[in-house]
Coordinates of N, CA and C and ligand atoms in Angstrom, one line a residue:
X194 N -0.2 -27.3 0.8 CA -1.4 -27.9 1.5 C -1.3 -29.4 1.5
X195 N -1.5 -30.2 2.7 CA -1.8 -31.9 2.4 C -2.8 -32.3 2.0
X196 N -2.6 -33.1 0.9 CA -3.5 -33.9 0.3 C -3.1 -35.3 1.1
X197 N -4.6 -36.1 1.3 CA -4.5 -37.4 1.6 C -3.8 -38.2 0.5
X198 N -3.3 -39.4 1.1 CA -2.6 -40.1 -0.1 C -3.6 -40.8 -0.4
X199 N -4.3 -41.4 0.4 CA -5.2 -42.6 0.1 C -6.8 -42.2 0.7
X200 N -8.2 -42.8 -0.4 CA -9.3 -42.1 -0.1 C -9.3 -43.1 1.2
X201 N -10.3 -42.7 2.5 CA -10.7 -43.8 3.7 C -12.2 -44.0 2.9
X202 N -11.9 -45.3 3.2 CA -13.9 -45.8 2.9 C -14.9 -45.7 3.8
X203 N -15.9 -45.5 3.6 CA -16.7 -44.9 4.5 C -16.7 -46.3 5.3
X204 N -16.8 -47.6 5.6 CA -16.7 -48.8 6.5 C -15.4 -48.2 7.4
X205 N -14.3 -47.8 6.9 CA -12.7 -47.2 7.7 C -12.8 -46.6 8.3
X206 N -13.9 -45.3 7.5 CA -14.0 -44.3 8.6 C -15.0 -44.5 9.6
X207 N -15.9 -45.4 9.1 CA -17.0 -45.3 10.5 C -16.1 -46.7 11.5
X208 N -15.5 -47.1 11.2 CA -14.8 -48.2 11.9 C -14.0 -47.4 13.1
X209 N -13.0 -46.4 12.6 CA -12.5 -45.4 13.1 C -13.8 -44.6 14.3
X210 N -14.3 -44.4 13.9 CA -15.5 -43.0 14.7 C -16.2 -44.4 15.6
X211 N -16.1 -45.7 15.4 CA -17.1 -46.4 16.2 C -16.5 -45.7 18.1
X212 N -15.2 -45.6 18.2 CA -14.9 -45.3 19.3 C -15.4 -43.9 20.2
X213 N -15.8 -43.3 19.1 CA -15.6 -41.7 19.3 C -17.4 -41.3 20.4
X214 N -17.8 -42.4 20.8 CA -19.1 -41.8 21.3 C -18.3 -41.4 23.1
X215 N -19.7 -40.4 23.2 CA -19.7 -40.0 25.1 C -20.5 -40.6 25.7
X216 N -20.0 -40.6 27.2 CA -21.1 -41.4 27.7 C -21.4 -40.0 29.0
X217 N -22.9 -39.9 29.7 CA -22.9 -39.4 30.7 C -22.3 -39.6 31.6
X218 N -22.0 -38.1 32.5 CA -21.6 -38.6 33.5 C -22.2 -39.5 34.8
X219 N -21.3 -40.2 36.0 CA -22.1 -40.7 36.4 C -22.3 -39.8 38.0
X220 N -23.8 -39.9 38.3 CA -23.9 -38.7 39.5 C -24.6 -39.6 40.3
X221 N -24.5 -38.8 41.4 CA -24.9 -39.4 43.0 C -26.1 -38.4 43.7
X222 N -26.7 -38.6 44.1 CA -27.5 -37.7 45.0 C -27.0 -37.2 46.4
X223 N -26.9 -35.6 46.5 CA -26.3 -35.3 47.5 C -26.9 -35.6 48.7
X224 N -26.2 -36.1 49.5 CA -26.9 -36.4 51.1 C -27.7 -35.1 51.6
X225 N -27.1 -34.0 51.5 CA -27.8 -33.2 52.7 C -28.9 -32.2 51.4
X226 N -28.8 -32.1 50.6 CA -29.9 -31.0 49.7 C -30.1 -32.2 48.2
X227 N -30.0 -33.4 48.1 CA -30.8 -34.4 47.2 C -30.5 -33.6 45.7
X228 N -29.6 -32.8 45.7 CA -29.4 -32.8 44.0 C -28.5 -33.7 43.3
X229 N -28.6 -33.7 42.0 CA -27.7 -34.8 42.0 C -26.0 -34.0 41.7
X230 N -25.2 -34.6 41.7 CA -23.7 -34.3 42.6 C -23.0 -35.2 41.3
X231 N -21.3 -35.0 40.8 CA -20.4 -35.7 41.0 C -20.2 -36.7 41.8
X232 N -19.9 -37.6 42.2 CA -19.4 -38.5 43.2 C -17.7 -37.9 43.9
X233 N -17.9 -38.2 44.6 CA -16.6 -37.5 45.6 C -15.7 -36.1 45.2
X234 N -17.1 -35.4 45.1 CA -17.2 -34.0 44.7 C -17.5 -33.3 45.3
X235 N -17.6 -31.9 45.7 CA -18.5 -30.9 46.8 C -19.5 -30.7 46.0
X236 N -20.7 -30.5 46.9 CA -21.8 -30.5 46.3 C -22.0 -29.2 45.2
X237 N -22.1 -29.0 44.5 CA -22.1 -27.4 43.9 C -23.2 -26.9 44.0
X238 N -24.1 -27.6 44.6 CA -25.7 -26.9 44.9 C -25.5 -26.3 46.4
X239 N -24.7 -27.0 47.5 CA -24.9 -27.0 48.5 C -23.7 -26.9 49.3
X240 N -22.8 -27.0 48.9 CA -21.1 -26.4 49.4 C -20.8 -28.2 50.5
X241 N -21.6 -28.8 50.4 CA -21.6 -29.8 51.6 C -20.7 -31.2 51.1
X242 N -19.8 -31.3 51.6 CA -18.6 -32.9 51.2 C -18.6 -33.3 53.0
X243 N -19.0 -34.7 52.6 CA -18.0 -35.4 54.1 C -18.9 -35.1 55.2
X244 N -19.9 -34.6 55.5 CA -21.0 -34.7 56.5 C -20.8 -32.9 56.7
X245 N -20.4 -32.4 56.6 CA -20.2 -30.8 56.7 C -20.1 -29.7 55.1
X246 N -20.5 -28.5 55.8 CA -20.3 -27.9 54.9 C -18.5 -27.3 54.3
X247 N -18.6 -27.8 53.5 CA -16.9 -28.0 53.3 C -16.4 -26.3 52.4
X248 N -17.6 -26.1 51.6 CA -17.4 -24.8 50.5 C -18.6 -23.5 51.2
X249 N -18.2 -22.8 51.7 CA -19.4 -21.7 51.5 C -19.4 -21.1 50.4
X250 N -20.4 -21.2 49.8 CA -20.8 -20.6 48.7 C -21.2 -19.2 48.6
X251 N -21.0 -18.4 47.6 CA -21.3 -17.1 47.6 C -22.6 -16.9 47.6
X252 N -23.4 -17.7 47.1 CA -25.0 -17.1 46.9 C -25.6 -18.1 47.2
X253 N -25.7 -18.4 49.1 CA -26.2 -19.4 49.6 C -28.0 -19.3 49.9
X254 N -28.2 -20.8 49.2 CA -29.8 -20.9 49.4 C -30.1 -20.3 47.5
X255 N -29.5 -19.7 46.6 CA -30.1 -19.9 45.1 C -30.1 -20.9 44.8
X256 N -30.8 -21.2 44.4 CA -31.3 -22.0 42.9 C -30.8 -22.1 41.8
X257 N -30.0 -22.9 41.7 CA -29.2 -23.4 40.2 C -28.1 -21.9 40.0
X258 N -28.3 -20.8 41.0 CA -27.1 -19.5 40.7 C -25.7 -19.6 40.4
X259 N -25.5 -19.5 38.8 CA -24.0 -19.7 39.0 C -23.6 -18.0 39.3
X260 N -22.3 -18.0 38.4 CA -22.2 -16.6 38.5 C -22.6 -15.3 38.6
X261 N -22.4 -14.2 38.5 CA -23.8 -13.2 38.2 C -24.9 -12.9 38.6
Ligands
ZN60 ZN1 -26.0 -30.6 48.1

């Protein structure tokens, strides 16, 4: 089993972890149904990229319906 050689100090380790945060993503409001979207993404509410509908979706007109 590895043992560390050396203890980290908790200043090392949080110095270390200062990097470690997430940030949200950043989203866009879809043009044609105003949810909010990826940016240069198909809309996943609405199948709509680029002034057309680009995806027909299986379960067109749900609400939030993923799968199932
Ligand atoms: Zn949309």
């Amino acid at each position: 089993m590895g043992v560390p050689k050396r203890k980290v100090a908790h200043a090392r380790q949080m110095d270390r972890r200062s990097h470690h945060a997430l940030t949200l993503p950043q989203l866009v409001e879809c043009p044609h149904c105003h949810e909010q979207k990826l940016p240069h993404r198909v809309c996943p509410a609405c199948g709509w990229y680029n002034g057309r509908q680009a995806v027909v979706l299986k379960t067109p007109g749900a609400e939030g319906g993923d799968k199932a």
